[in-house]
Amino acid sequence: MGKVGSKNITTSLFNCTLWKTDTSPACRAVMMGLDAMNISLTEVDVDMDQAEHRSPEIVAMNPLQTLPILKDKELILYDSHAITMYIASLYCEDTKLLPSNPASRALIDQLLHYDGGILYPHYRSCAYPILYENCRFVMPQQTKEVEYAYQELETLLKGRSWFSGTYMSLADIAIVATVSTLNVLVPVNKDRYPVLFSWMFRMSQKPFYTTGNLKGLNEFTKRIDTGNVKDLQELKKSPRSSVTRRSTGGKLVDN
Ligand SMILES: N[C@@H](CCC(=O)N[C@@H](CS)C(=O)NCC(=O)O)C(=O)O
């Protein structure tokens, strides 16, 4: 495990440590959230390829053996949404990112539950077979389910600039971490989902997207491109969905 130090921005949380891996959308959601809030803490890289997330140190903190994990003195949290909301509740002064009134906050919670309960499982069922089971492409049924989710997101965004309404919030950040990763696996079609596509583009222009999402997203894309397949020529002959997936390069493209 490699310590990557603290990003020296505005508020430094000296008691807090975040265990993360950049390829994980959940970790990138926390990293983008931190960067959007100008909050800095100690970050520790965990190498999932080396099964470091199953090490005794990690299991003692998180029996689920997933990342990210946040430790603040005695408190340990192992869900990206809970982590971001905890830090924001304590230290975020930007009431647009996290409004203080209960009704607006509930709307954000609702979107975070949608991300964790609906979108994230889609990510796992599309990505894990490719990352860990030598599968070469997203199965048609999974593609269909992701397209259905894109349609839901398109509907949720209709008539508003951001998922949370007039202002971009931590809910937009959580969702873009998942959707930008899903986009590598099942590209967001600009013609079918114009509003979602435009929102993704606007999110991709935010400074925190560059500092918190891009590197890990590119690494993830590379992992998906090569998977566990040794012979890249053979990979190029893979079914169309795989070729489409690779051609996006994790970026927004006109497709
Ligand atoms: N609900 C959790 C999901 C965390 C999660 O599934 N993390 C993945 C990385 S993207 C992980 O650690 N997977 C390891 C494993 O399943 O073995 C969150 O939002 O933090």
Short mmCIF file of C-alpha atoms and ligand atoms in Angstrom, two decimals:
data_model
loop_
_atom_site.label_atom_id
_atom_site.label_comp_id
_atom_site.label_asym_id
_atom_site.label_seq_id
_atom_site.Cartn_x
_atom_site.Cartn_y
_atom_site.Cartn_z
CA MET A 1 0.00 0.00 0.00
CA GLY A 2 1.43 3.37 -0.94
CA LYS A 3 0.84 6.58 0.89
CA VAL A 4 0.20 9.34 -1.58
CA GLY A 5 0.25 12.13 0.97
CA SER A 6 -2.14 15.01 1.41
CA LYS A 7 -3.37 17.30 -1.30
CA ASN A 8 -2.49 20.73 0.01
CA ILE A 9 -5.66 22.67 -0.65
CA THR A 10 -7.77 24.56 1.90
CA THR A 11 -9.16 22.65 4.87
CA SER A 12 -6.80 19.89 6.03
CA LEU A 13 -8.36 17.06 8.03
CA PHE A 14 -5.36 15.84 9.96
CA ASN A 15 -7.23 13.04 11.72
CA CYS A 16 -8.74 11.59 8.56
CA THR A 17 -7.31 8.92 6.29
CA LEU A 18 -8.89 7.66 3.07
CA TRP A 19 -7.98 4.25 1.67
CA LYS A 20 -8.76 4.22 -2.04
CA THR A 21 -7.93 2.96 -5.48
CA ASP A 22 -8.18 5.27 -8.48
CA THR A 23 -9.90 2.82 -10.83
CA SER A 24 -12.90 2.57 -8.49
CA PRO A 25 -15.81 4.91 -9.28
CA ALA A 26 -16.83 4.93 -5.59
CA CYS A 27 -13.35 6.14 -4.62
CA ARG A 28 -13.36 8.72 -7.39
CA ALA A 29 -16.70 10.05 -6.15
CA VAL A 30 -15.10 10.74 -2.76
CA MET A 31 -11.97 12.22 -4.34
CA MET A 32 -14.02 14.55 -6.56
CA GLY A 33 -16.16 15.51 -3.57
CA LEU A 34 -13.07 16.38 -1.54
CA ASP A 35 -11.64 18.44 -4.38
CA ALA A 36 -14.96 20.25 -4.94
CA MET A 37 -15.08 21.11 -1.23
CA ASN A 38 -11.38 22.09 -1.10
CA ILE A 39 -10.77 19.56 1.62
CA SER A 40 -7.53 17.69 2.06
CA LEU A 41 -6.75 14.51 3.98
CA THR A 42 -4.26 11.69 3.99
CA GLU A 43 -4.82 9.27 1.12
CA VAL A 44 -3.52 5.71 0.98
CA ASP A 45 -3.50 3.81 -2.30
CA VAL A 46 -4.63 0.21 -2.05
CA ASP A 47 -3.61 -2.14 -4.85
CA MET A 48 -6.62 -4.33 -5.54
CA ASP A 49 -4.66 -6.34 -8.13
CA GLN A 50 -2.42 -7.41 -5.26
CA ALA A 51 -5.53 -8.15 -3.17
CA GLU A 52 -4.45 -5.53 -0.65
CA HIS A 53 -8.15 -4.81 0.01
CA ARG A 54 -8.31 -8.29 1.56
CA SER A 55 -5.37 -7.65 3.89
CA PRO A 56 -5.96 -7.99 7.66
CA GLU A 57 -5.57 -4.22 8.08
CA ILE A 58 -8.39 -3.49 5.62
CA VAL A 59 -10.65 -6.37 6.73
CA ALA A 60 -10.37 -5.17 10.31
CA MET A 61 -11.76 -1.82 9.18
CA ASN A 62 -14.20 -3.07 6.57
CA PRO A 63 -15.42 -6.68 6.65
CA LEU A 64 -17.00 -6.09 3.23
CA GLN A 65 -13.46 -5.72 1.80
CA THR A 66 -14.44 -2.82 -0.44
CA LEU A 67 -13.01 0.62 -1.05
CA PRO A 68 -13.18 3.48 -0.23
CA ILE A 69 -12.70 3.47 3.54
CA LEU A 70 -12.50 6.58 5.70
CA LYS A 71 -11.10 6.62 9.21
CA ASP A 72 -11.63 9.69 11.40
CA LYS A 73 -10.20 8.86 14.83
CA GLU A 74 -12.44 6.02 16.05
CA LEU A 75 -15.01 6.36 13.29
CA ILE A 76 -14.73 4.07 10.27
CA LEU A 77 -16.97 4.47 7.21
CA TYR A 78 -16.95 2.21 4.15
CA ASP A 79 -19.48 3.65 1.76
CA SER A 80 -18.58 6.47 -0.61
CA HIS A 81 -21.91 8.23 -0.13
CA ALA A 82 -21.71 8.07 3.67
CA ILE A 83 -18.09 9.23 3.56
CA THR A 84 -18.78 12.24 1.35
CA MET A 85 -21.88 13.25 3.31
CA TYR A 86 -20.05 12.92 6.62
CA ILE A 87 -17.17 15.12 5.52
CA ALA A 88 -19.51 17.61 3.88
CA SER A 89 -21.78 17.79 6.95
CA LEU A 90 -18.81 18.65 9.13
CA TYR A 91 -16.63 20.80 6.93
CA CYS A 92 -18.36 21.94 3.73
CA GLU A 93 -19.29 25.60 3.76
CA ASP A 94 -20.76 25.54 0.27
CA THR A 95 -24.52 25.19 0.75
CA LYS A 96 -25.00 24.55 -2.96
CA LEU A 97 -22.93 21.37 -2.84
CA LEU A 98 -24.82 20.27 0.27
CA PRO A 99 -27.83 22.42 1.25
CA SER A 100 -28.51 22.77 4.95
CA ASN A 101 -32.31 22.67 4.83
CA PRO A 102 -33.81 19.19 5.36
CA ALA A 103 -36.00 19.14 2.25
CA SER A 104 -33.17 19.97 -0.17
CA ARG A 105 -30.91 17.55 1.64
CA ALA A 106 -33.49 14.77 1.34
CA LEU A 107 -33.58 15.32 -2.42
CA ILE A 108 -29.83 14.83 -2.51
CA ASP A 109 -30.03 11.73 -0.31
CA GLN A 110 -32.62 10.33 -2.68
CA LEU A 111 -30.23 10.70 -5.62
CA LEU A 112 -27.35 9.18 -3.64
CA HIS A 113 -29.52 6.15 -2.88
CA TYR A 114 -30.34 5.89 -6.58
CA ASP A 115 -26.62 5.93 -7.35
CA GLY A 116 -25.73 3.33 -4.72
CA GLY A 117 -28.79 1.13 -5.15
CA ILE A 118 -29.39 1.21 -8.91
CA LEU A 119 -26.43 2.57 -10.87
CA TYR A 120 -23.59 1.04 -8.89
CA PRO A 121 -24.86 -2.55 -9.16
CA HIS A 122 -25.04 -2.04 -12.94
CA TYR A 123 -21.42 -0.98 -12.89
CA ARG A 124 -20.41 -4.08 -10.95
CA SER A 125 -22.33 -6.50 -13.14
CA CYS A 126 -20.90 -4.98 -16.34
CA ALA A 127 -17.30 -4.45 -15.22
CA TYR A 128 -16.49 -7.34 -12.88
CA PRO A 129 -16.83 -10.17 -15.43
CA ILE A 130 -14.42 -8.27 -17.71
CA LEU A 131 -12.01 -7.33 -14.94
CA TYR A 132 -12.00 -10.59 -13.03
CA GLU A 133 -13.56 -13.39 -15.09
CA ASN A 134 -11.92 -13.07 -18.50
CA CYS A 135 -15.18 -12.00 -20.10
CA ARG A 136 -14.54 -9.77 -23.12
CA PHE A 137 -17.63 -7.67 -23.46
CA VAL A 138 -20.76 -6.49 -21.72
CA MET A 139 -23.55 -9.04 -22.01
CA PRO A 140 -26.61 -7.90 -24.05
CA GLN A 141 -28.97 -8.15 -21.05
CA GLN A 142 -26.66 -5.93 -18.98
CA THR A 143 -26.35 -3.45 -21.84
CA LYS A 144 -30.15 -3.30 -21.96
CA GLU A 145 -30.37 -2.61 -18.23
CA VAL A 146 -27.76 0.15 -18.42
CA GLU A 147 -29.58 1.73 -21.37
CA TYR A 148 -32.74 1.65 -19.25
CA ALA A 149 -30.88 3.44 -16.44
CA TYR A 150 -29.60 6.04 -18.92
CA GLN A 151 -33.21 6.65 -19.96
CA GLU A 152 -34.16 7.12 -16.30
CA LEU A 153 -31.31 9.59 -15.83
CA GLU A 154 -32.38 11.44 -18.97
CA THR A 155 -35.90 11.73 -17.53
CA LEU A 156 -34.64 12.84 -14.11
CA LEU A 157 -32.57 15.59 -15.75
CA LYS A 158 -35.30 16.92 -18.06
CA GLY A 159 -35.95 20.62 -17.41
CA ARG A 160 -33.08 21.04 -14.99
CA SER A 161 -29.38 21.78 -15.29
CA TRP A 162 -28.24 19.42 -12.56
CA PHE A 163 -29.71 16.36 -10.89
CA SER A 164 -30.27 18.37 -7.75
CA GLY A 165 -31.97 21.22 -9.65
CA THR A 166 -30.57 24.70 -10.12
CA TYR A 167 -27.19 24.03 -8.51
CA MET A 168 -24.69 21.26 -8.92
CA SER A 169 -24.46 19.21 -5.73
CA LEU A 170 -22.65 16.23 -4.24
CA ALA A 171 -25.34 14.06 -5.86
CA ASP A 172 -24.17 15.13 -9.32
CA ILE A 173 -20.63 14.24 -8.30
CA ALA A 174 -21.56 10.76 -7.07
CA ILE A 175 -23.58 10.07 -10.21
CA VAL A 176 -20.91 11.31 -12.62
CA ALA A 177 -18.33 9.00 -11.04
CA THR A 178 -20.57 6.02 -11.83
CA VAL A 179 -21.93 7.19 -15.18
CA SER A 180 -18.54 8.22 -16.60
CA THR A 181 -17.35 4.70 -15.76
CA LEU A 182 -20.46 3.02 -17.17
CA ASN A 183 -19.89 5.12 -20.32
CA VAL A 184 -16.69 3.15 -20.91
CA LEU A 185 -18.71 -0.07 -20.88
CA VAL A 186 -21.95 1.06 -22.52
CA PRO A 187 -21.38 4.39 -24.29
CA VAL A 188 -23.92 7.14 -23.63
CA ASN A 189 -25.46 7.82 -27.03
CA LYS A 190 -25.66 11.56 -27.68
CA ASP A 191 -28.77 11.30 -29.88
CA ARG A 192 -30.71 9.01 -27.58
CA TYR A 193 -29.74 10.77 -24.33
CA PRO A 194 -28.97 14.40 -25.29
CA VAL A 195 -29.69 15.87 -21.87
CA LEU A 196 -27.58 13.28 -20.05
CA PHE A 197 -24.80 13.71 -22.59
CA SER A 198 -24.80 17.47 -22.14
CA TRP A 199 -24.75 17.11 -18.33
CA MET A 200 -21.79 14.71 -18.59
CA PHE A 201 -19.96 17.20 -20.76
CA ARG A 202 -20.59 20.05 -18.28
CA MET A 203 -19.45 17.86 -15.39
CA SER A 204 -16.31 16.91 -17.31
CA GLN A 205 -15.39 20.62 -17.51
CA LYS A 206 -15.27 21.01 -13.71
CA PRO A 207 -11.78 21.27 -12.19
CA PHE A 208 -12.57 18.53 -9.64
CA TYR A 209 -13.37 16.15 -12.52
CA THR A 210 -9.84 16.59 -13.83
CA THR A 211 -8.18 16.24 -10.44
CA GLY A 212 -10.42 13.53 -8.99
CA ASN A 213 -11.81 11.46 -11.84
CA LEU A 214 -9.78 11.58 -15.03
CA LYS A 215 -6.66 9.65 -14.07
CA GLY A 216 -8.56 6.74 -12.51
CA LEU A 217 -11.09 6.71 -15.31
CA ASN A 218 -8.30 6.45 -17.88
CA GLU A 219 -6.69 3.65 -15.89
CA PHE A 220 -10.03 1.87 -15.69
CA THR A 221 -10.51 2.26 -19.46
CA LYS A 222 -7.09 0.76 -20.09
CA ARG A 223 -7.94 -2.16 -17.81
CA ILE A 224 -11.20 -2.74 -19.66
CA ASP A 225 -9.45 -2.47 -23.03
CA THR A 226 -6.91 -5.12 -22.20
CA GLY A 227 -8.84 -7.04 -19.52
CA ASN A 228 -7.15 -10.32 -18.82
CA VAL A 229 -6.71 -11.06 -22.50
CA LYS A 230 -3.12 -11.53 -23.51
CA ASP A 231 -3.55 -11.46 -27.30
CA LEU A 232 -4.68 -7.98 -28.30
CA GLN A 233 -5.12 -8.95 -31.96
CA GLU A 234 -7.63 -11.51 -30.86
CA LEU A 235 -9.34 -8.90 -28.70
CA LYS A 236 -9.79 -6.68 -31.76
CA LYS A 237 -11.91 -9.43 -33.33
CA SER A 238 -14.29 -9.38 -30.36
CA PRO A 239 -18.01 -8.68 -30.82
CA ARG A 240 -19.21 -5.24 -31.69
CA SER A 241 -20.20 -4.18 -28.20
CA SER A 242 -16.62 -4.70 -27.10
CA VAL A 243 -15.23 -2.68 -29.99
CA THR A 244 -17.70 0.11 -29.28
CA ARG A 245 -16.73 0.04 -25.64
CA ARG A 246 -13.02 0.32 -26.38
CA SER A 247 -13.49 3.06 -28.95
CA THR A 248 -14.93 5.49 -26.42
CA GLY A 249 -11.64 5.65 -24.55
CA GLY A 250 -13.56 6.74 -21.49
CA LYS A 251 -14.16 10.11 -23.08
CA LEU A 252 -17.34 11.70 -24.33
CA VAL A 253 -17.59 10.99 -28.03
CA ASP A 254 -20.18 11.60 -30.70
CA ASN A 255 -21.54 8.11 -31.21
N1 LIG B 1 -21.41 1.06 -1.85
C1 LIG B 1 -19.98 1.11 -1.85
C2 LIG B 1 -19.42 0.26 -2.97
C3 LIG B 1 -17.94 0.08 -2.84
C4 LIG B 1 -17.40 -0.92 -3.84
O1 LIG B 1 -18.10 -1.83 -4.29
N2 LIG B 1 -16.10 -0.76 -4.14
C5 LIG B 1 -15.46 -1.65 -5.07
C6 LIG B 1 -14.50 -0.88 -5.95
S1 LIG B 1 -15.37 0.05 -7.14
C7 LIG B 1 -14.62 -2.64 -4.32
O2 LIG B 1 -13.95 -2.30 -3.39
N3 LIG B 1 -14.66 -3.90 -4.77
C8 LIG B 1 -13.85 -4.94 -4.21
C9 LIG B 1 -14.54 -6.26 -4.24
O3 LIG B 1 -15.76 -6.28 -4.49
O4 LIG B 1 -13.87 -7.25 -4.03
C10 LIG B 1 -19.53 2.57 -1.98
O5 LIG B 1 -20.25 3.39 -2.58
O6 LIG B 1 -18.48 2.90 -1.45
#
